[in-house]
Structure formats: structure tokens, C-alpha cells
Amino acid sequence: MPGNAFGNLFKITTWGESHGPAIGVVIDGCPAGLRLTEREIQKELDRRKPGQSKITTERKEADKVQILSGVFEGITTGTPISLMVRNTDKRSKDYEKIKNLYRPGHADYTYDAKYGLRDYRGGGRASARETVGRVAAYAIAKKIIPKIKFSAKLISPTAKEIEAVKKQGDSIGGLIECTIKNVPTGLGSPVFNKLDARLAQAMLSIPGTKGFEVGSGFKSVKMKGSENNDEFILKKGKVVTKTNNAGGILGGISNGMDIIFRVAFKPTATIFKKQQTITKSGKKTTLQMSGRHDPCVLPRAVPIVEAMAALVLADEYLIQQSIKI
Amino acid sequence: MPGNAFGNLFKITTWGESHGPAIGVVIDGCPAGLRLTEREIQKELDRRKPGQSKITTERKEADKVQILSGVFEGITTGTPISLMVRNTDKRSKDYEKIKNLYRPGHADYTYDAKYGLRDYRGGGRASARETVGRVAAYAIAKKIIPKIKFSAKLISPTAKEIEAVKKQGDSIGGLIECTIKNVPTGLGSPVFNKLDARLAQAMLSIPGTKGFEVGSGFKSVKMKGSENNDEFILKKGKVVTKTNNAGGILGGISNGMDIIFRVAFKPTATIFKKQQTITKSGKKTTLQMSGRHDPCVLPRAVPIVEAMAALVLADEYLIQQSIKI
Amino acid sequence: MPGNAFGNLFKITTWGESHGPAIGVVIDGCPAGLRLTEREIQKELDRRKPGQSKITTERKEADKVQILSGVFEGITTGTPISLMVRNTDKRSKDYEKIKNLYRPGHADYTYDAKYGLRDYRGGGRASARETVGRVAAYAIAKKIIPKIKFSAKLISPTAKEIEAVKKQGDSIGGLIECTIKNVPTGLGSPVFNKLDARLAQAMLSIPGTKGFEVGSGFKSVKMKGSENNDEFILKKGKVVTKTNNAGGILGGISNGMDIIFRVAFKPTATIFKKQQTITKSGKKTTLQMSGRHDPCVLPRAVPIVEAMAALVLADEYLIQQSIKI
Amino acid sequence: MPGNAFGNLFKITTWGESHGPAIGVVIDGCPAGLRLTEREIQKELDRRKPGQSKITTERKEADKVQILSGVFEGITTGTPISLMVRNTDKRSKDYEKIKNLYRPGHADYTYDAKYGLRDYRGGGRASARETVGRVAAYAIAKKIIPKIKFSAKLISPTAKEIEAVKKQGDSIGGLIECTIKNVPTGLGSPVFNKLDARLAQAMLSIPGTKGFEVGSGFKSVKMKGSENNDEFILKKGKVVTKTNNAGGILGGISNGMDIIFRVAFKPTATIFKKQQTITKSGKKTTLQMSGRHDPCVLPRAVPIVEAMAALVLADEYLIQQSIKI
């Protein structure tokens, strides 16, 4: 409930603020006997690293991950794996001017309301930088379910659209679709921990997300049962469905078809246009941001969507193993 | 992880199959000292009861709830509250013919794949009848947060559309919007248990749901930051936002504005049109259903959406109480 | 945290008060495919049933268990198993006189202090009657780990000692030793969920317990390492230890030797001697109990100790299954 | 269940091996607004630091703690607090000779049996060094319940006894008693999470422990109810008991009296006497240890006992806050 842990049998706890000394993750429940190197984790982290192109934030970070525990002679030991990344490029002074006001679209106000104070530097814990730990854990989750393949892609916006809003000092939202292939049947469970329910929570836990849909999703609203039901057929001795409106999940349990879901993101809250807001003490003020920021988080969010999906499936895979008696 | 419990401090565990002797719920963590009668719970249950109109299923059920524990002289004692409803109208013979085949759109195949067998009568545990326990718990959750008001409503389809598909032996999906008023600031928590992430899981745990969106939701995809950001203003001494694209939640924490979200439902899987499918042993077959079924679950789903929202908020309210030291 | 659930993958939630309409248990996480009858559960319940001999309480109860869900055609389905026992012999009037005072050794005062009120009839939720659900769950837990054998026995007092204190209107404590045979190596986990740590919690959760020790237990205090260390040897190709001061657990993980632990019980709090106490409003008063009560709970506690041990081992067995990838 | 986390609302996750790069702890659920410095944490760590006297291990470690997150300008922010201590004195070569055999009394064999491999250097995760994170968390837990005072002390052995076994190259067990003062009434909960049950788990999770007893503990076995029951009286307007055989807990809930419990420790497993054992491949061998080791862990275990007690009480305090509605 404190809210910084995710998963049951494969469980991660992330920690760290955008401008603190470091950020990291502890992975508890990784089975023993898996090969694991810092290089493999680094490879995933590099996919979400800022500063890679014109359209992503220009903040430069080495983001070098260190394995601090749980791996011995290159093999996981079954004990907690602690991963840490030092925060190297921290221009905290940039944030002095937002210290006493509430940026629209950001969590400044709600953190203050909940905790009575906040680490205002770079969004603190609400920063997308927190997801470094999730992506690092992705490298490990994949090893538990090596046959299952996660592939997220940007549906919208185009890079052209991103460049256009960037010129305007504005930002834009977007849509990511994720396909999961080679999913065994039987993952997930009835009622509250339905596989799609867990994916929904996982996706809405990513900063900036506003919606989740699986299979025919919001289109189902206008569909008829005769259109939406996926008929079962046998194909090469395997039970499959002719169509896949279910998105690979029936009654909360995987049916062996591809899992397909989409995640809606709002535009980045930080824009370089003038905005009205209020200060901590309740005075009207005007906010004019400047500095380095993504006009669109989507390109960097792709591996995060895959990571969260993999965390759910690795966890459910272990749960499914447990009841095979 | 076994998946039949929901919540942390206010925690429910539901049990029961559609055609078993009874269904019920155990509520663990209800604070002591609240007045509670069977009549109050019954009132909520009556909202989801079948057989109320032409457009809902004609199955007749008394659905009389009994309080079996946790209440003494009309007051909650802080111990688990066990609620039970007997299943009275169980025409199990109706289900003999679906025993050995997989109905399209239903969980028959995935339950068999996961567990090796299933209670095929009326969908067993996958039946929407399972939600009786959730709605019963709603009557109790509301008492913990009496000022917060939950109001879900049908956006689509119209009753006319429902009657039309009914005549065709077909079914239709739909959309429910829920508004939560008088939400205190500070509910929810950063990172994985964001308030909207928990609501997303809660909603996708309702049978037949395919999507969830909060505030500007999927519309955010095409919006610019300058349109989507909600500017803060002071109104009667209270911090509010001019617009509410956030849907009442910023960084996973309630900001005091109305929480607004929408849930997409697929059409009822049971239709009276001929469908192709396969048997348990993998043979092609044709399915022609008859009997009693809702052409659209939406009218009865309204209190279930409210119930799940209330379970999340009551739980988060208790969590928020805990850190006030 | 609400405290009425136990276990992770094999999880029970008990509910019910001594003099309410019924008591019961919901078992979530029982694997599918196990044969289960009410008769098997009844058999375990009969071992803890009162009224069996001169030395146990004379309250007569049918204690007939009903399976309300989770079993279809005699086989578990993987969904929650709900078990209920009606409370039939409820002489609530007997308790009128203790309504407004605090019985020494009972939980009357602490329940009032915590909750502001209590169900005073027969101890309410604090009654040993709550353990009916645990013993019922035992019948199911055993089916998950059929080779592991649980055998608890009374070390003290003798029936003679019990009869002696009974004549005096007094009560007596006692000691139970439990041996678990055929335990596979590898159950339990390092650090906080050590197998012995979980057994300790499980045993101290039984009403009236005051101590737990495993293997050489409190004797270890005066032992030297050269006496206490169990040397490893090979016996019929199996790794065993010459001695078993560890009690079958090393570093929180089972080593394949018998698990042996002991549980200390205090004397029954209800005695028929005059006692000083105070009323709810803080006035001095004298308490003189009469009626039906065990002078010693130990004979009936034997199956409860076995039950709690089995709940821990069944749960850990499932956890261990999960990491075999 | 993976086992490296403890607590519900105040939750710690420890990580790290004896001879890895570092060890640490993540504290999730610490309320915001508490002052916290590295110096305060260091003070607790110094109490368990080795190399302080003749009778404790001569391993020299700086054990300098770093706060990596969750604290801003000296105040806790409500986000996870990550604490790390570098392992500086790591003579891993010392452990080459135990790599392929199972030391009696150690977890070598069970880790191998469970995980298929182990980090053999200094006991890896089974090392008492793991408790550094627990003691660090103690400094924070105390701030949540500043009035409650924890005081553990060594009952046995004497330093003389320790020196005697040291000369013999042997080791000795011991007993620690812990008294908790100023406990509010109402902490803990009925049934499975009884306050004493949680303390029992907490204590048995400390390396080397074999037993736990609360209040009259194992003495209760021979006591009569008339001796064991604590009569209630009013003292300065407060409900107290004449005696304290309950050890401050009735029905799993604190009654406002001092909580008193005792923990039995086995002798350190590492001794310098010749021992028989077997190798990984099942061959008989002789083990003769040398190097640096405590002949008795008790002096250093005192703050660990206090730490675990404080973790339980801080957690239960937050839980109790949550239900005050």
C-alpha cells in the first residue's frame, strides 16, 4: 500500500527522486540460476535514455547501472537483486523558481496536499525518471519468460507532429500499442486479478497515462455480440480463435492468442507557453517555463510499456507455476 | 494472488459460483462503530437484481442477504463481516448442452486450460453473479466515506438499441461514466498504486469490460499540453482547476476535483444466433443458445461500477488516515 | 493487516463470532483437481469438537460443516472454497453478567480499548471457537502436501492434573510438541519469512499461546556450538544430520530432517474462583464465573497446532513450486 | 512471499550479501515530515558494529550509511527511503575452502538445496550482516512512535562465559529479554496478526534464534489460572493489571502494560573445533575453521531485537491510526 512495490512473486520496489543522489530498484523473487550481466540491463536502459535525438529531452545522463546484490559469478542466486543508477546531471538550481508554485498538469499540488511538502527538483518522485528502475527490472523479467515477446510501438503522434509542437513551445499526447506474442494459455486469474485488470493497473501507473483498452477496447461499446465474439477453431492441433477481439484474454485468463492492448498518454505537462496558476500561499501567478523537456514522452515510453507488461506476465507465470501440483 | 480478494486495509474476499448453494463476501478491515443493517445492504443488491425490466435477464432471484458475523446489536465490531446470499433459482439442467464445448466470448476455454476442469453451470465463478458480493460490500464501504458520492450512469446504448438487438437474438456493448464528488485531496499514492491505476484495475476486474479512461482519456492522444493542462485557480478559498482534463487525479493523487472516468463494456457473450465453435475434444460444432440472458449487461453494471470505485476510495481513505501522525 | 487472513498462495480468511449465526472460512488458492468431501473436513472438525470427554467443555455442538463453493462434482475447481458451520448451541444469556466488566486473562478489555465496543457473548471473535475455520482448512491443506505428516501431542499436563484443577474450579496450562515428517528440503525462505519464523507466528496466533521453540529451542541458551551444531552425514544416499538440534530448519529453510517444535499454552482464563476486576466504567467488582468451560484447552488444541503447521507448509510448498523454472 | 520484505504500512525490504559490493534497505511507507539525518541512523548502526571489543568479531568495517532517497532538506518526504552501506572489508579468499562443503549449523546446505547454488562468501545472504538494514530502519521506526521505548538486554551468557568458550575455540548461546514501555492500548489485531504473533515472527527471523516467549511464556505450562490471570485494577485513573503474566498483550492486542518478551539464541555455528561434514558431491570430510568470528552473537544482537520490535510496533501504530474514523 505504501505504493512503491509492484508484483507478488516477482516483486519490484523502486526508489529515488529525479535529483537525489541515485535511483534504483530492488527485485525480490527472481528465481536462482539465471545468467545476468550489467550489460544486459544497460541495453534496456539505453532504450529509454534521454538525449538520443532531437525529439527527446536533451538532458544527458550516463545512466550506468550497477548490480549491488543477488548475482554471484554472473548467476542470480534467488536473493534480492539491487540495482542502482547514479544521478549525474542534476541542475537543481533550474527548479528554484517553481519551488513555491503549482505547475499545471504536474503533481506539485497533490504531493503538497498529501505530504505537506515535496522535493520540487525535477518533479522529485513524480518524475518519469522513476521508471528507470522498472526498465532495469524488465531485463530480468524477460529471463523468466524467455519465449514470450513484448513489442510496443508508437501509433501516434508522428515525429513530424512532435517537431511541430516543439516549435510552438507546446507538447502533444499519443498512443502506444503493445503486442505480446507466444503467451501460454492459463496466465492470470478470475475476479480481481484478471490479467487485463493487472495490465490496466500497470499501464495507468506509468506517468502521463490516461487510458487503457484491450482487444476491441472502446470499439466494443458499439459492437454486437455476433460481431465481437471470437469463434473457436482448431489450427494445426491448437485451439485458436478466428478473430481476436478479446485481445488474448478471456475471463481474465490468457487464451494463447496474442495479447494486444493500447495505452493513451496525455501531452507532457511541461510546456514553454505562459500559464496561469497559483502559489503555495494561494496567490495568482504566471508561469513561463524554459529549459530541457520532451515535447512528447511517447518515444521514450515504449520500453516502459513493455517493461510493465513483462513484470505482470513474469509474476503471473510464477503464480501459474505454483498451482501445478 | 489467488485473486479473489481486493483491497488492503478495507479488504473484501468474494466466493461462490452462479449455481452453487450460495455466494458471498467476507469484508475484513471494516472499522468498528458503524451502524449496519441487512436492509441497507439489500437496497444496494436490489439495484443489480435481475428480473426488474424487459431489458434485463428474466432469472428471478430473491437475493436475500444475511449478515453472518461482524455486527453486534446493529453495530460493526471491527471483526470480519460475512455476508451470504443463497442461490435459489438454479436451473442447472439448462447447461448440460454446453458442458463439453467452448462458448465464444466466454471463459469456458480459459478456465479449462488453467484448471483442467470447470463448473460449467451458468459460467460458474466467471458469472456476473459473482459481483453480488462486491455490491453488498459497497453498502459498507460507503459508510467509511459518507461524504463522498458515487454516481455512475449509462452513456450508451439507449434502451431502444437494447430492444432492437434483443429482437435479433443479439447483444450490444456499452459505456458507463462514473463521477465521484466531494473527494478529499490526497487520496492515492505515487508510482504503482496511483489512484487512477487502482481504479483501472478495479474496473477491468468487472466481467465484460474492455477499457478504462480517466478525465480527458483517449482524447488526450490528440491534445496539446496548452489545451490539456488544467490551470490552478482559487475559488472560495479552495484550490481548484479551471478545467478538469485530469479527471480529479494528478500524479496518482486526488486533487479535490470530481473524479471522472469511463468504462467500456463488450456485448454480452451469450447470443441466440448460431455460432461455430469446438468441443473439449477438439471437434467442430455449432452452438445455438436459448434461455434467459441480458442482451446488454450495462443497466445492471451501473451499481457494480460504483461499488468498485467505492471499494478503492474507502481503502485509500483508510491508508491516508494511517500516515497522519 | 486487518488480521483475519493467513497465507500467501494458499490463503485462508476466517470469520465469525462464538455466538453469532455461524462461523466459517474462505480458502483462496487451493489448486484445482483435488477430491474433497464434507466428510473429510468433518473428520478433522470432530477432533476439536467439545463435549467428547470429561475433561473438555460440555458445550454440545453438531459442528456440521457445509461446502458452499469451490467444489464441483466432488473436485476442487481452483476457485475459493467457502466452508460454514452454524452455531447451534448459543446460550447468550449466560453472558449478560460479564457484559460490563473485564474478565482477567481474557481479551474483553483490549477489544473495548481498540474498537470501543465488543461482542461479549462467549468471547466473540476472541473465542477459541474461531479456530473451527482453521481446522476445516487443515483438511484441505493436507491434500496439497499429502506425503508430509503432522503429528502433535500433549507433553503436559496429564489428565490427572487436569481433573485435579477441575475439582478446584481452577485451570492449568500445558505444552504441545509437534513433529512434521517427510518434509522436502528447500521449503521456506531467507530473512523475514524463514520457515521457523512463519511457524512461530502461526503458533502464537492460536488463542492462549505464550511461547514457541524449534529444535533445541530454549535449551540452546546454555549450549556450546560444538554440542549444538548438527554434523552432516550421508545415509542411504541422502544428506542427513547426526543430531537434530536445528529442528529440521537451517537458515529458515527446511533441511529434510523432521521439523520439531513446541508450543506453550497458558491456563484457560475462565476459572470458577472468585477474582477481582473492574467494570467498564472503572468500578471495582468481584467476578465469580460458573457454567461450562475447559479447565485445560490442550487436548482440543492438538489438531489446531497441526492445522496451523499444515497451513504454513502448504503455502510454502506452493511458493517453492513457483520458482522451479 | 519472496521473503525479503517486512511490514505492511511501514515496510522494509533488505538486500545484499555479506561480501557483495554493498548492503541496504528500502523503507516504504515512512510518513512525511519527520526530521532524519545520516548521523541518527549511524548511531544505531554503531551499536551493532563489529570490532568494538574483545568478545565480538574483529572484522573492521566503517559501516557508513548513505541516504539515497526519500529525504529532502533533512525531512522525510513520504517517498521510499533508500539506505546503503558499502562492504569495505571483504576477504573473500578466506572462504575458498568452504566453497564445496556444508558447514554444520550454517545455511550452506539448505541454500544449495533450495536454489541450486549459493554465494558462499561469508554466508552470503544468510550472514548476520543482512541485519544492518534492519537496524538502520530502526532509527526511522522510532520516529513514528517516539514515546514508545525499546530496551533489550542480555540475560545470559556473562562476558566471562563468552571468554571461556572463546579460549576453547567454541561458542555459546544466550538469552535476550526485551521490555517495551509506554505502549498505547489497542495495538495489534485479533486472530492471525496478534501483536505477539507478529513479534514471534519478527524475532525468529533474526539469524540464530530458536525460541520466543512473551510474559509468563514457557512457565505458563505449569501455572494455574488463578496464578496466571492478571487482575484488573484502576491506578491513577488508568486501567492496569496487578501482575503482568500476559506480557502486555491480551487476545493479540496491547493492554497498556509493558510488553515483555524473551528470545533464545543458539551458539554461533562457526567454531574452531574440528567437525565432520560432507562435501557438495557427498563425500565425507573434516572441517577446521580459522579466522575472525564471534564466539557469541548476543552482545551485537541486542539492537537487532529492539529494531525488529520497533518495526512491528511502528507498523501496528500506523494500522491503528487507519481505523480511527
CSV table of C-alpha atoms in Angstrom, one decimal, chain B residues 37-237:
chain,number,residue,atom,x,y,z
B,37,THR,CA,-28.5,-3.4,8.8
B,38,GLU,CA,-29.3,-6.1,6.3
B,39,ARG,CA,-31.9,-3.8,4.8
B,40,GLU,CA,-29.2,-1.3,3.8
B,41,ILE,CA,-27.2,-3.9,2.0
B,42,GLN,CA,-30.3,-5.3,0.5
B,43,LYS,CA,-31.1,-1.9,-1.0
B,44,GLU,CA,-27.8,-2.0,-3.0
B,45,LEU,CA,-28.3,-5.5,-4.1
B,46,ASP,CA,-31.8,-4.7,-5.4
B,47,ARG,CA,-30.2,-2.3,-7.8
B,48,ARG,CA,-28.3,-5.0,-9.5
B,49,LYS,CA,-31.1,-7.7,-9.2
B,50,PRO,CA,-32.2,-9.4,-12.4
B,51,GLY,CA,-35.8,-9.6,-13.5
B,52,GLN,CA,-36.6,-6.0,-13.0
B,53,SER,CA,-37.5,-5.0,-16.5
B,54,LYS,CA,-37.9,-6.2,-20.1
B,55,ILE,CA,-34.3,-5.5,-20.9
B,56,THR,CA,-32.6,-7.4,-18.1
B,57,THR,CA,-32.4,-11.1,-17.6
B,58,GLU,CA,-35.6,-12.8,-16.5
B,59,ARG,CA,-34.0,-15.0,-14.0
B,60,LYS,CA,-35.9,-14.5,-10.7
B,61,GLU,CA,-33.9,-14.4,-7.6
B,62,ALA,CA,-34.8,-13.3,-4.1
B,63,ASP,CA,-31.1,-12.4,-3.4
B,64,LYS,CA,-31.8,-12.0,0.3
B,65,VAL,CA,-28.6,-11.1,2.1
B,66,GLN,CA,-27.8,-12.4,5.5
B,67,ILE,CA,-25.2,-10.9,7.9
B,68,LEU,CA,-23.4,-13.8,9.5
B,69,SER,CA,-20.7,-12.0,11.5
B,70,GLY,CA,-19.0,-8.8,12.4
B,71,VAL,CA,-22.1,-6.9,13.5
B,72,PHE,CA,-23.4,-6.9,17.1
B,73,GLU,CA,-26.6,-5.2,18.1
B,74,GLY,CA,-26.7,-3.4,14.8
B,75,ILE,CA,-23.1,-2.0,15.0
B,76,THR,CA,-19.9,-3.2,13.3
B,77,THR,CA,-17.4,-4.6,15.7
B,78,GLY,CA,-14.2,-4.3,13.7
B,79,THR,CA,-14.2,-8.1,13.1
B,80,PRO,CA,-14.8,-9.6,9.6
B,81,ILE,CA,-18.3,-9.1,8.2
B,82,SER,CA,-19.5,-12.2,6.4
B,83,LEU,CA,-22.4,-11.8,4.0
B,84,MET,CA,-24.2,-14.6,2.2
B,85,VAL,CA,-26.9,-14.8,-0.4
B,86,ARG,CA,-28.5,-18.2,-1.2
B,87,ASN,CA,-28.8,-19.2,-4.8
B,88,THR,CA,-32.4,-20.1,-5.2
B,89,ASP,CA,-33.2,-20.3,-8.9
B,90,LYS,CA,-30.7,-22.7,-10.2
B,91,ARG,CA,-31.8,-24.5,-13.4
B,92,SER,CA,-28.6,-26.4,-13.8
B,93,LYS,CA,-30.0,-28.8,-16.4
B,94,ASP,CA,-30.1,-25.8,-18.9
B,95,TYR,CA,-26.3,-26.1,-19.0
B,96,GLU,CA,-25.9,-29.8,-19.9
B,97,LYS,CA,-25.5,-29.0,-23.6
B,98,ILE,CA,-22.6,-26.5,-23.1
B,99,LYS,CA,-20.8,-28.9,-20.8
B,100,ASN,CA,-18.4,-30.2,-23.4
B,101,LEU,CA,-17.9,-27.2,-25.7
B,102,TYR,CA,-16.4,-23.7,-25.5
B,103,ARG,CA,-18.8,-20.9,-25.9
B,104,PRO,CA,-17.3,-18.0,-27.9
B,105,GLY,CA,-16.7,-14.9,-25.8
B,106,HIS,CA,-17.0,-16.8,-22.5
B,107,ALA,CA,-14.3,-18.1,-20.2
B,108,ASP,CA,-15.1,-21.8,-20.7
B,109,TYR,CA,-11.9,-22.5,-22.6
B,110,THR,CA,-9.5,-20.5,-20.4
B,111,TYR,CA,-10.9,-22.0,-17.2
B,112,ASP,CA,-10.4,-25.5,-18.7
B,113,ALA,CA,-6.9,-24.5,-19.9
B,114,LYS,CA,-5.9,-23.1,-16.5
B,115,TYR,CA,-7.6,-25.6,-14.1
B,116,GLY,CA,-8.2,-28.7,-16.1
B,117,LEU,CA,-11.9,-28.6,-15.3
B,118,ARG,CA,-14.7,-26.1,-14.7
B,119,ASP,CA,-18.1,-25.7,-13.1
B,120,TYR,CA,-19.9,-25.1,-16.4
B,121,ARG,CA,-23.3,-24.3,-14.8
B,122,GLY,CA,-24.1,-20.7,-15.7
B,123,GLY,CA,-20.5,-19.7,-16.1
B,124,GLY,CA,-19.6,-20.8,-12.6
B,125,ARG,CA,-17.2,-18.4,-11.0
B,126,ALA,CA,-16.9,-16.3,-14.2
B,127,SER,CA,-20.6,-15.4,-14.0
B,128,ALA,CA,-21.5,-11.8,-13.3
B,129,ARG,CA,-23.4,-13.2,-10.4
B,130,GLU,CA,-20.0,-13.2,-8.6
B,131,THR,CA,-20.4,-9.4,-8.3
B,132,VAL,CA,-23.2,-9.7,-5.8
B,133,GLY,CA,-20.6,-9.8,-3.1
B,134,ARG,CA,-19.0,-6.6,-4.4
B,135,VAL,CA,-22.3,-4.7,-4.4
B,136,ALA,CA,-23.0,-5.9,-0.9
B,137,ALA,CA,-19.6,-4.6,0.2
B,138,TYR,CA,-20.5,-1.3,-1.4
B,139,ALA,CA,-23.2,-0.6,1.2
B,140,ILE,CA,-20.4,-0.9,3.9
B,141,ALA,CA,-17.7,1.0,2.0
B,142,LYS,CA,-19.9,4.0,1.7
B,143,LYS,CA,-20.2,4.2,5.5
B,144,ILE,CA,-16.5,4.8,5.8
B,145,ILE,CA,-16.6,7.7,3.4
B,146,PRO,CA,-20.1,9.0,3.8
B,147,LYS,CA,-19.4,12.4,2.2
B,148,ILE,CA,-18.0,11.0,-1.0
B,149,LYS,CA,-20.8,10.4,-3.6
B,150,PHE,CA,-20.6,7.9,-6.4
B,151,SER,CA,-22.7,8.3,-9.4
B,152,ALA,CA,-22.4,6.1,-12.5
B,153,LYS,CA,-24.6,6.4,-15.5
B,154,LEU,CA,-25.2,4.7,-18.8
B,155,ILE,CA,-23.8,6.8,-21.7
B,156,SER,CA,-24.7,4.1,-24.3
B,157,PRO,CA,-26.7,2.2,-25.5
B,158,THR,CA,-30.2,3.5,-25.3
B,159,ALA,CA,-33.0,1.2,-24.2
B,160,LYS,CA,-34.2,1.3,-27.8
B,161,GLU,CA,-31.0,0.0,-29.1
B,162,ILE,CA,-31.1,-2.8,-26.5
B,163,GLU,CA,-34.6,-3.8,-27.5
B,164,ALA,CA,-33.5,-3.8,-31.1
B,165,VAL,CA,-30.7,-6.3,-30.6
B,166,LYS,CA,-32.9,-8.3,-28.3
B,167,LYS,CA,-35.3,-8.9,-31.1
B,168,GLN,CA,-32.4,-10.1,-33.3
B,169,GLY,CA,-31.3,-12.5,-30.7
B,170,ASP,CA,-28.1,-10.5,-30.5
B,171,SER,CA,-26.4,-8.4,-27.8
B,172,ILE,CA,-24.7,-5.0,-27.6
B,173,GLY,CA,-21.8,-3.3,-25.7
B,174,GLY,CA,-21.9,0.0,-23.9
B,175,LEU,CA,-20.3,2.7,-22.0
B,176,ILE,CA,-20.6,3.8,-18.4
B,177,GLU,CA,-19.4,7.1,-17.0
B,178,CYS,CA,-18.8,7.5,-13.2
B,179,THR,CA,-18.5,10.7,-11.4
B,180,ILE,CA,-17.2,10.9,-7.8
B,181,LYS,CA,-18.0,14.0,-5.9
B,182,ASN,CA,-16.6,15.5,-2.6
B,183,VAL,CA,-13.3,13.7,-2.9
B,184,PRO,CA,-10.8,15.0,-0.3
B,185,THR,CA,-7.3,15.9,-1.7
B,186,GLY,CA,-4.5,13.5,-1.0
B,187,LEU,CA,-6.1,10.1,-1.7
B,188,GLY,CA,-4.0,7.6,-3.6
B,189,SER,CA,-0.2,7.3,-3.7
B,190,PRO,CA,2.7,7.8,-6.2
B,191,VAL,CA,4.1,5.2,-8.5
B,192,PHE,CA,2.3,1.8,-8.7
B,193,ASN,CA,-0.8,2.4,-6.5
B,194,LYS,CA,-1.8,5.6,-8.2
B,195,LEU,CA,-5.5,6.2,-7.6
B,196,ASP,CA,-6.3,6.0,-11.3
B,197,ALA,CA,-4.2,2.9,-11.7
B,198,ARG,CA,-6.2,1.2,-8.9
B,199,LEU,CA,-9.5,2.4,-10.4
B,200,ALA,CA,-8.3,0.9,-13.7
B,201,GLN,CA,-7.7,-2.5,-12.2
B,202,ALA,CA,-11.0,-2.3,-10.3
B,203,MET,CA,-12.9,-1.6,-13.4
B,204,LEU,CA,-11.2,-4.1,-15.6
B,205,SER,CA,-12.0,-6.7,-12.9
B,206,ILE,CA,-15.7,-6.3,-13.8
B,207,PRO,CA,-16.8,-9.1,-16.2
B,208,GLY,CA,-17.1,-7.9,-19.8
B,209,THR,CA,-15.0,-4.7,-19.5
B,210,LYS,CA,-12.6,-3.9,-22.3
B,211,GLY,CA,-11.4,-0.3,-21.5
B,212,PHE,CA,-10.9,2.4,-18.9
B,213,GLU,CA,-10.2,6.1,-19.3
B,214,VAL,CA,-9.9,8.9,-16.8
B,215,GLY,CA,-10.5,12.6,-17.4
B,216,SER,CA,-9.6,13.5,-21.0
B,217,GLY,CA,-8.7,9.8,-21.5
B,218,PHE,CA,-8.2,8.7,-25.1
B,219,LYS,CA,-8.9,12.2,-26.3
B,220,SER,CA,-5.6,13.2,-24.7
B,221,VAL,CA,-3.8,11.4,-27.5
B,222,LYS,CA,-4.5,14.3,-29.9
B,223,MET,CA,-4.4,17.1,-27.4
B,224,LYS,CA,-1.7,19.7,-26.9
B,225,GLY,CA,-0.3,20.5,-23.5
B,226,SER,CA,-1.6,24.0,-23.7
B,227,GLU,CA,-5.2,22.5,-24.1
B,228,ASN,CA,-4.8,19.6,-21.7
B,229,ASN,CA,-3.2,21.3,-18.7
B,230,ASP,CA,-5.7,22.3,-16.1
B,231,GLU,CA,-4.7,25.8,-14.7
B,232,PHE,CA,-5.0,26.2,-10.9
B,233,ILE,CA,-7.2,29.0,-9.5
B,234,LEU,CA,-8.5,29.9,-6.1
B,235,LYS,CA,-12.3,29.6,-5.7
B,236,LYS,CA,-13.9,30.5,-2.4
B,237,GLY,CA,-10.5,29.9,-0.7
